[in-house]
Coordinates of C-alpha atoms and ligand atoms in Angstrom, one line a residue:
X1 CA 35.0 -70.3 -55.1
X2 CA 32.7 -70.0 -58.3
X3 CA 29.7 -72.1 -58.4
X4 CA 28.1 -71.1 -61.5
X5 CA 29.1 -74.5 -63.0
X6 CA 27.2 -76.7 -60.5
X7 CA 24.7 -78.6 -62.3
X8 CA 22.3 -79.2 -59.5
X9 CA 22.4 -76.3 -57.8
X10 CA 19.6 -73.6 -57.8
X11 CA 19.1 -70.2 -59.0
X12 CA 18.2 -67.7 -56.0
X13 CA 15.6 -64.9 -56.7
X14 CA 15.2 -62.4 -54.4
X15 CA 11.8 -60.4 -54.6
X16 CA 12.0 -57.2 -53.0
X17 CA 9.0 -55.7 -51.1
X18 CA 7.7 -53.6 -54.2
X19 CA 8.3 -56.4 -56.6
X20 CA 5.0 -58.3 -55.5
X21 CA 4.1 -59.2 -59.1
X22 CA 3.9 -63.0 -60.5
X23 CA 5.4 -62.2 -64.0
X24 CA 8.3 -60.1 -62.7
X25 CA 11.1 -60.3 -64.8
X26 CA 13.5 -62.1 -62.0
X27 CA 11.4 -65.1 -62.1
X28 CA 9.9 -64.9 -65.4
X29 CA 10.6 -67.8 -67.4
X30 CA 12.2 -69.6 -64.4
X31 CA 11.5 -73.2 -63.8
X32 CA 10.0 -74.1 -60.1
X33 CA 12.3 -77.0 -59.9
X34 CA 15.8 -75.0 -59.9
X35 CA 14.7 -71.9 -58.1
X36 CA 14.5 -70.8 -54.9
X37 CA 12.6 -67.5 -54.1
X38 CA 14.2 -65.3 -51.3
X39 CA 11.9 -62.8 -49.6
X40 CA 13.5 -60.6 -46.7
X41 CA 11.8 -58.4 -44.0
X42 CA 14.8 -56.3 -43.0
X43 CA 15.2 -53.6 -40.6
X44 CA 17.1 -51.2 -42.7
X45 CA 14.1 -51.0 -45.2
X46 CA 11.8 -50.6 -42.3
X47 CA 13.7 -47.9 -40.8
X48 CA 15.9 -45.8 -43.3
X49 CA 13.0 -43.4 -42.8
X50 CA 10.5 -43.9 -39.9
X51 CA 7.7 -45.1 -42.4
X52 CA 4.2 -44.6 -41.5
X53 CA 2.9 -47.7 -39.6
X54 CA 0.1 -48.6 -42.1
X55 CA 3.3 -48.6 -44.9
X56 CA 5.3 -51.4 -42.9
X57 CA 2.0 -53.3 -42.2
X58 CA 1.0 -53.0 -45.8
X59 CA 4.6 -54.2 -47.4
X60 CA 5.0 -57.1 -44.7
X61 CA 1.4 -58.1 -45.1
X62 CA 1.6 -58.2 -49.0
X63 CA 4.8 -59.9 -48.9
X64 CA 3.6 -62.5 -46.3
X65 CA 0.5 -62.9 -48.9
X66 CA 2.5 -63.1 -52.0
X67 CA 5.0 -65.8 -50.4
X68 CA 1.8 -68.0 -49.6
X69 CA 0.4 -67.5 -53.0
X70 CA 3.6 -68.7 -54.8
X71 CA 4.1 -71.6 -52.3
X72 CA 0.5 -72.8 -53.5
X73 CA 1.5 -72.5 -56.8
X74 CA 4.5 -74.8 -56.5
X75 CA 7.6 -72.3 -56.0
X76 CA 9.9 -72.9 -53.3
X77 CA 10.0 -69.8 -50.9
X78 CA 12.6 -69.1 -48.4
X79 CA 10.9 -66.3 -46.2
X80 CA 12.8 -64.2 -43.6
X81 CA 10.8 -62.9 -41.1
X82 CA 11.8 -59.8 -39.1
X83 CA 12.1 -61.4 -35.7
X84 CA 13.7 -64.7 -37.4
X85 CA 16.9 -65.5 -35.5
X86 CA 19.8 -64.6 -37.3
X87 CA 18.0 -61.8 -39.4
X88 CA 20.9 -59.7 -40.7
X89 CA 18.9 -56.8 -41.3
X90 CA 19.9 -55.8 -44.8
X91 CA 19.2 -57.2 -48.1
X92 CA 23.0 -57.7 -48.8
X93 CA 23.2 -59.6 -45.5
X94 CA 20.2 -61.6 -45.8
X95 CA 21.1 -62.7 -49.7
X96 CA 24.7 -63.7 -48.2
X97 CA 23.3 -65.8 -45.6
X98 CA 20.7 -67.4 -48.3
X99 CA 23.6 -68.2 -50.6
X100 CA 25.2 -70.1 -47.5
X101 CA 21.8 -72.2 -46.9
X102 CA 21.5 -72.9 -50.6
X103 CA 24.7 -72.5 -52.7
X104 CA 22.9 -71.2 -55.5
X105 CA 24.8 -71.3 -58.9
X106 CA 23.6 -67.6 -59.6
X107 CA 21.4 -64.9 -58.2
X108 CA 18.8 -63.2 -60.4
X109 CA 17.0 -60.5 -59.5
X110 CA 14.8 -57.6 -60.8
X111 CA 16.8 -54.0 -60.6
X112 CA 15.8 -51.8 -57.9
X113 CA 13.4 -49.0 -57.9
X114 CA 15.4 -47.0 -55.5
X115 CA 18.9 -45.6 -56.1
X116 CA 20.0 -46.5 -52.7
X117 CA 19.1 -50.1 -52.8
X118 CA 20.6 -50.3 -56.5
X119 CA 23.8 -49.2 -55.2
X120 CA 23.7 -52.3 -53.0
X121 CA 22.8 -54.4 -55.8
X122 CA 25.7 -53.3 -58.0
X123 CA 28.0 -54.6 -55.4
X124 CA 26.4 -58.2 -55.2
X125 CA 28.6 -59.5 -58.2
X126 CA 31.8 -58.3 -56.4
X127 CA 30.9 -59.6 -52.9
X128 CA 29.2 -62.9 -53.8
X129 CA 30.8 -66.3 -55.1
X130 CA 28.2 -67.1 -57.5
X131 CA 26.9 -65.0 -60.8
X132 CA 24.7 -62.3 -60.2
X133 CA 22.1 -60.8 -62.8
X134 CA 20.2 -57.8 -62.5
X135 CA 17.4 -57.7 -64.9
X136 CA 15.4 -54.5 -65.9
X137 CA 12.0 -53.7 -64.3
X138 CA 9.7 -53.9 -67.4
X139 CA 6.8 -53.3 -65.5
X140 CA 7.4 -49.6 -66.2
X141 CA 6.8 -48.6 -69.8
X142 CA 9.8 -46.3 -70.6
X143 CA 13.0 -47.9 -69.6
X144 CA 16.1 -45.9 -68.7
X145 CA 18.0 -45.7 -72.3
X146 CA 14.6 -44.7 -73.6
X147 CA 14.0 -42.1 -71.3
X148 CA 17.6 -40.6 -71.7
X149 CA 17.6 -40.7 -75.2
X150 CA 14.2 -38.6 -75.1
X151 CA 15.8 -36.3 -72.5
X152 CA 18.8 -35.8 -74.5
X153 CA 19.5 -32.5 -75.9
X154 CA 16.4 -31.0 -74.7
X155 CA 16.5 -27.6 -73.1
X156 CA 13.6 -28.4 -70.8
X157 CA 11.7 -31.7 -70.1
X158 CA 8.4 -31.0 -70.6
X159 CA 5.9 -34.1 -69.4
X160 CA 3.2 -33.3 -72.0
X161 CA 6.2 -34.2 -74.7
X162 CA 7.2 -37.2 -73.2
X163 CA 3.0 -37.8 -72.6
X164 CA 2.5 -37.5 -76.3
X165 CA 5.3 -40.0 -77.1
X166 CA 4.2 -42.4 -74.5
X167 CA 0.6 -42.3 -75.9
X168 CA 2.0 -43.2 -79.3
X169 CA 4.2 -46.1 -78.3
X170 CA 1.7 -47.7 -76.0
X171 CA -1.3 -46.6 -78.5
X172 CA -3.4 -45.6 -75.4
X173 CA -6.2 -43.5 -76.3
X174 CA -4.9 -43.5 -80.4
X175 CA -7.2 -43.7 -83.4
X176 CA -6.2 -46.3 -86.0
X177 CA -4.6 -43.2 -87.9
X178 CA -2.4 -42.1 -85.1
X179 CA -4.7 -39.5 -83.7
X180 CA -5.7 -38.9 -80.1
X181 CA -9.1 -40.0 -79.6
X182 CA -11.6 -37.5 -78.8
X183 CA -9.7 -34.7 -80.7
X184 CA -7.4 -33.3 -78.2
X185 CA -4.0 -35.0 -76.3
X186 CA -4.8 -33.0 -73.3
X187 CA -8.1 -32.5 -71.3
X188 CA -6.9 -30.6 -68.2
X189 CA -8.9 -27.7 -68.7
X190 CA -11.9 -29.7 -68.2
X191 CA -10.3 -31.3 -65.0
X192 CA -10.7 -28.2 -62.6
X193 CA -14.1 -28.3 -61.1
X194 CA -14.5 -26.7 -57.5
X195 CA -16.2 -28.9 -55.3
X196 CA -19.9 -27.5 -55.4
X197 CA -22.9 -29.0 -53.6
X198 CA -22.6 -32.6 -52.2
X199 CA -20.6 -34.5 -54.1
X200 CA -21.0 -38.0 -52.3
X201 CA -18.3 -39.8 -54.0
X202 CA -19.3 -43.4 -53.4
X203 CA -17.0 -45.3 -50.9
X204 CA -13.9 -46.9 -51.7
X205 CA -13.5 -50.7 -50.7
X206 CA -11.7 -50.9 -47.4
X207 CA -10.3 -54.4 -46.7
X208 CA -10.4 -55.7 -43.1
X209 CA -7.3 -57.1 -41.9
X210 CA -7.1 -61.2 -42.1
X211 CA -5.1 -62.9 -39.4
X212 CA -1.9 -62.8 -41.5
X213 CA -2.1 -58.9 -41.6
X214 CA -3.1 -58.8 -37.8
X215 CA -0.1 -60.8 -37.2
X216 CA 2.1 -58.0 -38.9
X217 CA 0.0 -55.2 -36.9
X218 CA 0.8 -56.5 -33.5
X219 CA 4.4 -57.0 -34.7
X220 CA 4.6 -53.3 -36.0
X221 CA 2.7 -51.9 -32.9
X222 CA 5.5 -53.5 -30.8
X223 CA 8.8 -52.8 -32.7
X224 CA 7.7 -49.8 -34.7
X225 CA 5.7 -47.9 -31.9
X226 CA 7.6 -44.8 -31.9
X227 CA 6.8 -44.2 -35.8
X228 CA 3.9 -41.7 -37.0
X229 CA 0.6 -43.0 -38.1
X230 CA -2.7 -44.7 -36.7
X231 CA -3.0 -48.5 -36.9
X232 CA -6.5 -48.8 -36.1
X233 CA -7.4 -47.5 -39.8
X234 CA -5.4 -50.3 -41.7
X235 CA -7.7 -51.0 -44.5
X236 CA -5.5 -51.2 -47.7
X237 CA -5.6 -54.1 -50.4
X238 CA -2.6 -56.5 -49.4
X239 CA -3.5 -59.3 -52.4
X240 CA -3.9 -59.1 -55.8
X241 CA -7.4 -60.0 -55.5
X242 CA -8.0 -57.3 -53.0
X243 CA -6.2 -54.6 -55.3
X244 CA -8.1 -55.9 -58.4
X245 CA -11.4 -55.5 -56.4
X246 CA -10.3 -52.0 -55.5
X247 CA -10.0 -51.3 -59.2
X248 CA -13.3 -52.7 -60.5
X249 CA -14.9 -50.4 -57.9
X250 CA -12.8 -47.3 -59.4
X251 CA -13.8 -48.2 -63.2
X252 CA -17.5 -49.2 -62.0
X253 CA -18.2 -45.9 -59.6
X254 CA -15.8 -43.4 -59.5
X255 CA -13.9 -42.8 -62.8
X256 CA -16.7 -41.3 -64.3
X257 CA -16.1 -38.0 -62.1
X258 CA -12.2 -38.6 -61.5
X259 CA -11.9 -36.2 -64.1
X260 CA -13.8 -33.2 -63.4
X261 CA -12.8 -33.3 -59.6
X262 CA -9.0 -34.3 -59.8
X263 CA -8.1 -31.0 -58.0
X264 CA -11.2 -30.5 -55.5
X265 CA -10.8 -30.7 -51.7
X266 CA -13.5 -31.1 -49.2
X267 CA -12.9 -31.3 -45.6
X268 CA -13.1 -34.8 -44.2
X269 CA -13.6 -36.3 -47.5
X270 CA -10.2 -38.4 -47.9
X271 CA -10.7 -40.3 -51.0
X272 CA -13.0 -37.8 -53.5
X273 CA -13.1 -39.6 -57.0
X274 CA -9.3 -40.6 -56.8
X275 CA -8.6 -44.2 -57.6
X276 CA -6.7 -44.7 -54.3
X277 CA -4.7 -47.5 -56.5
X278 CA -0.9 -46.2 -55.7
X279 CA -0.1 -48.3 -53.1
X280 CA -1.1 -51.5 -55.0
X281 CA 0.7 -50.2 -58.2
X282 CA 3.7 -49.3 -56.3
X283 CA 4.3 -52.6 -54.5
X284 CA 3.4 -54.7 -57.8
X285 CA 0.0 -56.2 -56.9
X286 CA -1.6 -53.8 -60.2
X287 CA 0.2 -53.4 -63.3
X288 CA 0.2 -49.5 -64.8
X289 CA -0.5 -51.2 -68.3
X290 CA -3.6 -53.1 -67.3
X291 CA -5.5 -50.0 -65.4
X292 CA -4.7 -47.6 -68.3
X293 CA -6.3 -50.3 -70.6
X294 CA -9.3 -50.8 -68.1
X295 CA -9.7 -47.1 -68.3
X296 CA -9.6 -46.6 -72.1
X297 CA -12.1 -49.4 -72.0
X298 CA -14.7 -47.5 -69.8
X299 CA -14.3 -44.7 -72.4
X300 CA -15.1 -47.1 -75.1
X301 CA -18.3 -48.4 -73.4
X302 CA -19.5 -45.2 -73.1
X303 CA -19.4 -45.3 -68.8
X304 CA -16.8 -42.5 -68.5
X305 CA -15.9 -39.3 -70.3
X306 CA -13.0 -38.7 -72.0
X307 CA -11.5 -36.2 -69.6
X308 CA -11.6 -38.4 -66.8
X309 CA -10.0 -41.3 -69.2
X310 CA -7.5 -39.0 -70.8
X311 CA -6.6 -37.5 -67.3
X312 CA -6.2 -41.0 -65.5
X313 CA -4.0 -42.3 -68.4
X314 CA -2.1 -39.3 -68.4
X315 CA -1.2 -39.5 -64.5
X316 CA 0.0 -43.2 -65.0
X317 CA 1.8 -43.0 -68.5
X318 CA 2.5 -39.6 -68.1
X319 CA 3.5 -38.5 -64.7
X320 CA 4.3 -41.6 -63.3
X321 CA 6.6 -42.7 -66.1
X322 CA 8.3 -39.2 -66.4
X323 CA 9.1 -39.1 -62.6
X324 CA 10.8 -42.3 -62.7
X325 CA 12.7 -41.6 -65.9
X326 CA 13.7 -38.0 -64.3
X327 CA 14.5 -39.5 -60.8
X328 CA 17.3 -41.9 -62.6
X329 CA 18.3 -39.1 -64.6
X330 CA 19.2 -36.7 -61.9
X331 CA 20.1 -39.1 -59.2
X332 CA 22.0 -38.6 -56.9
X333 CA 22.2 -35.2 -57.0
X334 CA 18.5 -34.6 -56.6
X335 CA 18.7 -35.6 -52.9
X336 CA 20.9 -32.5 -52.1
X337 CA 19.4 -29.9 -54.4
X338 CA 18.7 -26.7 -52.7
X339 CA 18.3 -24.1 -55.5
X340 CA 16.0 -21.9 -52.9
X341 CA 18.5 -22.0 -50.1
X342 CA 15.8 -23.2 -48.2
X343 CA 16.7 -24.0 -44.5
X344 CA 13.9 -23.5 -42.1
X345 CA 13.2 -26.9 -40.1
X346 CA 9.7 -28.8 -40.9
X347 CA 7.2 -27.1 -38.1
X348 CA 6.1 -29.6 -35.6
X349 CA 2.5 -29.9 -36.4
X350 CA 3.5 -31.4 -39.5
X351 CA 3.5 -34.7 -37.1
X352 CA 0.9 -33.3 -34.9
X353 CA -1.5 -31.9 -37.0
X354 CA -2.2 -29.3 -34.5
X355 CA -2.3 -25.9 -36.3
X356 CA -5.5 -23.7 -36.7
X357 CA -4.9 -23.8 -40.7
X358 CA -8.0 -26.0 -41.5
X359 CA -6.6 -26.9 -44.9
X360 CA -3.3 -28.1 -43.4
X361 CA -5.0 -29.7 -40.0
X362 CA -7.1 -31.7 -42.4
X363 CA -4.5 -33.0 -44.9
X364 CA -2.2 -34.0 -41.9
X365 CA -5.2 -35.8 -40.3
X366 CA -5.7 -38.1 -43.3
X367 CA -2.1 -38.7 -43.4
X368 CA -1.9 -39.6 -40.2
X369 CA -5.2 -41.7 -40.4
X370 CA -4.5 -43.3 -43.7
X371 CA -1.0 -42.9 -44.8
X372 CA -2.6 -40.9 -47.8
X373 CA -3.6 -37.6 -49.0
X374 CA -4.6 -36.9 -52.5
X375 CA -2.8 -35.3 -55.2
X376 CA -3.7 -31.9 -54.9
X377 CA -3.4 -31.8 -50.8
X378 CA 0.0 -33.2 -51.1
X379 CA 0.8 -30.4 -53.8
X380 CA -1.1 -27.2 -53.1
X381 CA -1.6 -27.5 -49.2
X382 CA 1.1 -29.1 -47.7
X383 CA 3.7 -28.7 -50.6
X384 CA 2.7 -25.0 -51.5
X385 CA 3.2 -24.1 -47.5
X386 CA 6.5 -25.9 -47.3
X387 CA 7.7 -24.0 -50.4
X388 CA 6.7 -20.5 -49.7
X389 CA 7.4 -21.2 -46.0
X390 CA 10.9 -22.2 -46.9
X391 CA 11.6 -25.5 -45.3
X392 CA 14.7 -27.3 -45.8
X393 CA 14.2 -29.7 -48.7
X394 CA 15.9 -32.6 -46.9
X395 CA 13.7 -32.4 -44.2
X396 CA 10.6 -32.2 -46.4
X397 CA 11.3 -35.0 -48.3
X398 CA 12.0 -37.2 -45.3
X399 CA 8.5 -36.1 -44.3
X400 CA 6.7 -37.2 -47.6
X401 CA 8.9 -40.5 -47.6
X402 CA 8.1 -41.3 -44.2
X403 CA 4.3 -40.6 -44.2
X404 CA 2.6 -42.2 -47.5
X405 CA 1.7 -45.7 -47.9
X406 CA 2.7 -45.3 -51.8
X407 CA 6.2 -43.4 -50.8
X408 CA 9.3 -44.9 -52.4
X409 CA 11.8 -42.4 -53.1
X410 CA 11.8 -42.8 -57.1
X411 CA 8.5 -41.2 -56.9
X412 CA 8.4 -39.1 -53.9
X413 CA 11.7 -37.2 -54.6
X414 CA 11.0 -35.9 -57.9
X415 CA 7.7 -34.7 -56.5
X416 CA 9.2 -32.9 -53.7
X417 CA 12.6 -31.3 -54.9
X418 CA 10.9 -31.1 -58.7
X419 CA 7.3 -30.5 -58.4
X420 CA 6.5 -28.6 -55.1
X421 CA 10.1 -27.0 -53.9
X422 CA 11.6 -26.0 -56.8
X423 CA 14.8 -27.0 -55.4
X424 CA 16.2 -28.7 -58.6
X425 CA 16.4 -25.4 -60.0
X426 CA 13.4 -25.9 -62.6
X427 CA 14.8 -29.1 -63.9
X428 CA 11.2 -30.6 -63.7
X429 CA 8.8 -27.7 -63.3
X430 CA 8.8 -24.1 -65.2
X431 CA 8.0 -22.5 -62.2
X432 CA 7.3 -23.1 -58.5
X433 CA 3.7 -23.9 -57.7
X434 CA 3.4 -21.0 -55.1
X435 CA -0.1 -19.6 -54.2
X436 CA -1.9 -17.4 -51.7
X437 CA -4.9 -18.4 -49.7
X438 CA -7.0 -17.7 -52.8
X439 CA -6.3 -20.9 -54.6
X440 CA -7.1 -23.4 -51.6
X441 CA -10.4 -21.4 -51.2
X442 CA -11.2 -21.8 -54.6
X443 CA -10.7 -25.5 -54.9
X444 CA -11.9 -26.5 -51.6
X445 CA -14.1 -26.0 -48.7
X446 CA -11.2 -25.8 -46.2
X447 CA -11.5 -21.8 -45.4
X448 CA -15.3 -21.4 -44.9
X449 CA -14.7 -22.6 -41.2
X450 CA -11.1 -21.9 -40.9
X451 CA -9.7 -19.8 -38.0
X452 CA -7.9 -17.5 -40.3
X453 CA -9.6 -15.3 -42.7
X454 CA -8.7 -16.0 -46.5
X455 CA -10.0 -12.5 -47.7
X456 CA -7.7 -10.8 -44.8
X457 CA -4.2 -10.2 -46.4
X458 CA -2.0 -9.2 -43.2
X459 CA -2.1 -8.9 -39.8
X460 CA -3.9 -10.8 -36.9
X461 CA -6.4 -13.5 -38.1
X462 CA -5.1 -13.4 -41.8
X463 CA -4.9 -16.3 -43.6
X464 CA -0.6 -17.1 -43.4
X465 CA -0.7 -18.5 -46.9
X466 CA -1.3 -14.7 -48.0
X467 CA 1.6 -12.9 -46.7
X468 CA 3.8 -16.2 -46.9
X469 CA 3.3 -16.0 -50.7
X470 CA 4.5 -12.5 -51.3
X471 CA 7.4 -13.1 -48.5
X472 CA 8.5 -15.9 -50.7
X473 CA 8.1 -14.0 -54.2
X474 CA 9.9 -11.0 -52.7
X475 CA 12.6 -13.4 -51.1
X476 CA 13.6 -14.8 -54.6
X477 CA 12.6 -11.9 -56.8
X478 CA 16.0 -12.0 -58.4
X479 CA 15.4 -15.4 -59.4
X480 CA 11.8 -15.4 -60.4
X481 CA 11.7 -12.2 -62.0
X482 CA 13.5 -13.7 -64.7
X483 CA 11.1 -16.3 -65.4
X484 CA 8.7 -15.2 -68.2
X485 CA 5.9 -17.9 -66.4
X486 CA 6.1 -15.9 -63.1
X487 CA 8.0 -12.6 -63.6
X488 CA 5.1 -10.7 -64.4
X489 CA 3.6 -10.8 -61.0
X490 CA 6.3 -8.5 -59.6
X491 CA 4.5 -5.6 -61.3
X492 CA 1.5 -6.1 -59.0
X493 CA 4.1 -6.3 -56.0
X494 CA 5.6 -3.1 -57.1
X495 CA 2.2 -1.5 -57.5
X496 CA 1.4 -2.1 -53.8
X497 CA 3.6 0.6 -52.4
X498 CA 6.0 0.2 -49.7
X499 CA 3.9 0.5 -46.6
X500 CA 1.7 -2.2 -47.6
X501 CA 5.0 -4.5 -49.0
X502 CA 6.4 -4.0 -45.7
X503 CA 3.0 -5.0 -43.8
X504 CA 3.0 -8.3 -46.2
X505 CA 6.6 -8.9 -44.9
X506 CA 6.1 -8.3 -41.3
X507 CA 3.1 -10.4 -41.3
X508 CA 5.1 -13.5 -42.9
X509 CA 7.9 -13.0 -40.9
X510 CA 5.7 -12.9 -37.6
X511 CA 4.0 -16.2 -38.8
X512 CA 7.4 -17.8 -39.4
X513 CA 9.1 -16.6 -36.1
X514 CA 6.1 -18.2 -34.5
X515 CA 6.3 -21.8 -36.0
X516 CA 7.7 -24.4 -33.6
X517 CA 10.5 -26.6 -35.2
X518 CA 9.6 -30.6 -35.2
X519 CA 10.9 -32.4 -32.4
X520 CA 13.9 -34.7 -33.8
X521 CA 12.7 -38.2 -34.3
X522 CA 8.9 -37.0 -33.1
X523 CA 6.2 -39.4 -34.0
X524 CA 3.0 -40.0 -32.2
X525 CA 3.3 -43.4 -29.9
X526 CA 0.7 -46.3 -30.0
X527 CA -0.4 -45.5 -26.4
X528 CA -1.3 -41.8 -27.8
X529 CA -3.1 -43.0 -30.6
X530 CA -5.2 -45.5 -28.3
X531 CA -5.6 -42.9 -26.1
X532 CA -6.8 -40.9 -28.6
X533 CA -9.4 -43.5 -30.0
X534 CA -10.5 -44.0 -26.7
X535 CA -11.9 -40.4 -26.0
Ligands
LIG1 P1 -5.0 -40.8 -58.6 O1 -5.2 -39.5 -58.4 O2 -6.2 -42.0 -58.9 O3 -3.9 -40.8 -59.8 C1 -3.9 -42.4 -60.5 C2 -2.2 -42.7 -60.5 O4 -1.7 -41.7 -60.9 C3 -1.5 -42.6 -58.9 O5 -1.9 -43.8 -58.5 C4 -0.5 -42.5 -59.4 O6 0.6 -43.9 -59.8 C5 -0.3 -41.8 -60.6 N1 0.2 -40.4 -60.4 C6 -0.9 -39.2 -60.2 N2 0.1 -38.1 -60.1 C7 1.3 -38.5 -59.9 C8 2.7 -37.9 -59.8 N3 2.5 -36.6 -59.7 N4 3.8 -38.7 -59.9 C9 3.9 -40.1 -60.0 N5 2.9 -40.7 -60.2 C10 1.6 -39.8 -60.2 N6 2.7 -40.9 -55.7 C11 3.2 -42.0 -55.2 O7 2.9 -43.1 -55.7 N7 4.2 -42.0 -54.5 C12 4.6 -40.8 -53.8 O8 5.7 -41.2 -53.1 C13 4.1 -39.6 -54.2 N8 4.7 -38.7 -53.3 C14 4.0 -37.3 -53.7 C15 4.7 -36.2 -53.2 C16 4.1 -34.8 -53.7 C17 4.9 -33.8 -53.2 C18 3.1 -35.1 -54.4 C19 2.8 -33.6 -55.0 C20 2.7 -36.0 -55.5 C21 3.2 -37.3 -55.0 N9 2.5 -38.4 -55.7 C22 3.1 -39.6 -55.1 C23 1.8 -38.3 -56.5 C24 0.5 -38.3 -56.3 O9 0.0 -37.6 -55.1 C25 0.0 -40.1 -55.9 O10 0.4 -40.8 -57.1 C26 -1.9 -40.1 -55.4 O11 -2.0 -39.0 -54.7 C27 -2.1 -41.5 -55.1 O12 -3.4 -41.3 -55.0 P2 -4.5 -42.3 -56.1 O13 -3.7 -43.6 -56.4 O14 -5.5 -42.4 -55.5 O15 -4.1 -41.7 -57.1
LIG2 C1 9.3 -50.0 -47.7 C2 9.7 -51.5 -47.3 C3 9.9 -51.9 -46.0 C4 9.1 -51.0 -45.1 N1 10.3 -53.1 -45.6 C5 10.6 -54.2 -46.6 C6 11.3 -55.3 -46.1 O1 11.7 -55.4 -44.9 N2 11.7 -55.7 -47.4 C7 11.8 -55.6 -48.7 O2 12.0 -56.5 -49.3 N3 10.9 -54.5 -48.6 C8 10.7 -53.8 -47.8 N4 10.1 -52.6 -48.3 C9 10.5 -52.1 -49.9 C10 11.7 -51.8 -50.0 O3 12.2 -50.6 -49.5 C11 11.7 -51.6 -51.8 O4 11.5 -52.7 -52.3 C12 13.2 -51.1 -51.6 O5 13.1 -49.8 -51.7 C13 12.8 -50.6 -53.6 O6 14.1 -50.1 -54.1
LIG3 FE1 -6.0 -22.8 -45.4 FE2 -6.1 -19.9 -45.4 FE3 -8.0 -21.3 -46.0 FE4 -7.5 -21.3 -43.7 S1 -8.1 -19.7 -44.8 S2 -8.5 -23.1 -44.7 S3 -5.2 -21.2 -43.9 S4 -6.2 -21.5 -47.3

């Protein structure tokens, strides 16, 4: 039976965990009198990968706060908690139950950000007895059709070209006569300062868990104790007000140095001058355009230099939008691409942090403690290692999707498959971002106190990144020597002569053989975390 003609039945508006925006397209323009908002904590979403405990707390707490705010504003919200009786465990199951409860005349939802969920949404029209409308998610500044049109016929999807289009379309950092403010489109060359001296980044605001968050923490400790991650350090913003406070602090105190030190890494300094806003941005507490406008205002007021402001805006209207467009263009194939035929299992130390490689252990510690690592750590330490050690892309994807509080497949997968692993065969990056220990030494203070020596190239005590780099280049010679951006490196390799080359290859192989694969499903338990905290 179709209920679409029933005059008094409401419209059911499911709002997903990453749609926590008051102006989301599913609810925009609706009357409070004939709308029932549905929010669902479901087992499937919490476990399709074993998310970091902090990510589950973040999502459930932000969802519960958002529901309270909607109710206070007069909306009717039907909120299903994880442990509620009869919880069906999936979005589809819960919408079916809500249809039984409310007999709506229609279901109206904003499209899902992830392919997996969107596939399920697209089956609803056939499954349910009422109309289903899926609306575009216009929080993104470039819609699917515009991205596809831009991509059509291009040999390579160069981010910089897309970014310039986006600058023109949004008018961000553009003069009235259509020129880039400051004179250049891109100031990346000014954004590579190594960390020298005491940088003392101002502390990022931290938000002590309130009663709602504490309740969720208890739930997560009980139900997800075998997931990775520390919970005692949960301090993420969970409401729009908190997220705005975090943004205020960034624009007041850190954006000035964001640009120059974007690629710098300092042992134990987890935030540096980064905004730390991705968790709020990705679940909808903050809006991408509002952040870019605030960055531009900081430039206009003279409180931040052009390289910082342009760099920040490029990350958001450039990289973030490009990555999202790229994801939808290349799904579902992107999930299984493996151009470099990488098959090695993820090493155990990605979960434990127990490695003498100081750079990796620091990045994994931050990941465990904060459900966060900053971009260059994800790219040039963790990602570079996975690339040159030949780790299986699916294992790497699952790890990145599980361990970061800002991780959703639409943003994680292109970064992992395309940006770090070159598994997509160069659709995203023009060359693999492979590097030896030199790069990490230049951009961090990690190597000074590492058990390995960055200047030692092979043999006992040599930085493993050094032989792994040449092992990777040698393994993929046939493909990479044809790449004009990286191919010239083989002249250096060949000049080394056979003995030295073999030394590199043996050192790399010895290291690779010593890697212990991760135990399937392994993760630290709450008990282990608590024991460690008590020490
Ligand atoms: P900032 O350094 O302050 O940058 C500002 C904003 O720019 C970020 O909040 C983010 O929204 C955007 N941004 C910057 N770089 C990228 C990028 N490469 N792709 C998309 N957006 C970008 N970001 C996620 O949000 N979720 C992920 O799951 C994720 N996985 C990643 C995996 C890998 C292998 C790599 C290399 C990068 C990944 N990133 C991901 C991008 C980036 O590392 C994070 O957005 C950033 O570290 C978040 O911290 P921040 O808010 O302090 O960022
Ligand atoms: C990440 C996540 C988690 C852990 N749990 C839920 C949940 O129980 N309910 C919900 O609505 N959303 C959750 N999310 C976010 C969703 O995974 C995200 O909204 C979809 O993946 C978008 O496609
Ligand atoms: Fe990392 Fe090598 Fe430096 Fe150690 S020496 S911190 S392993 S790059």
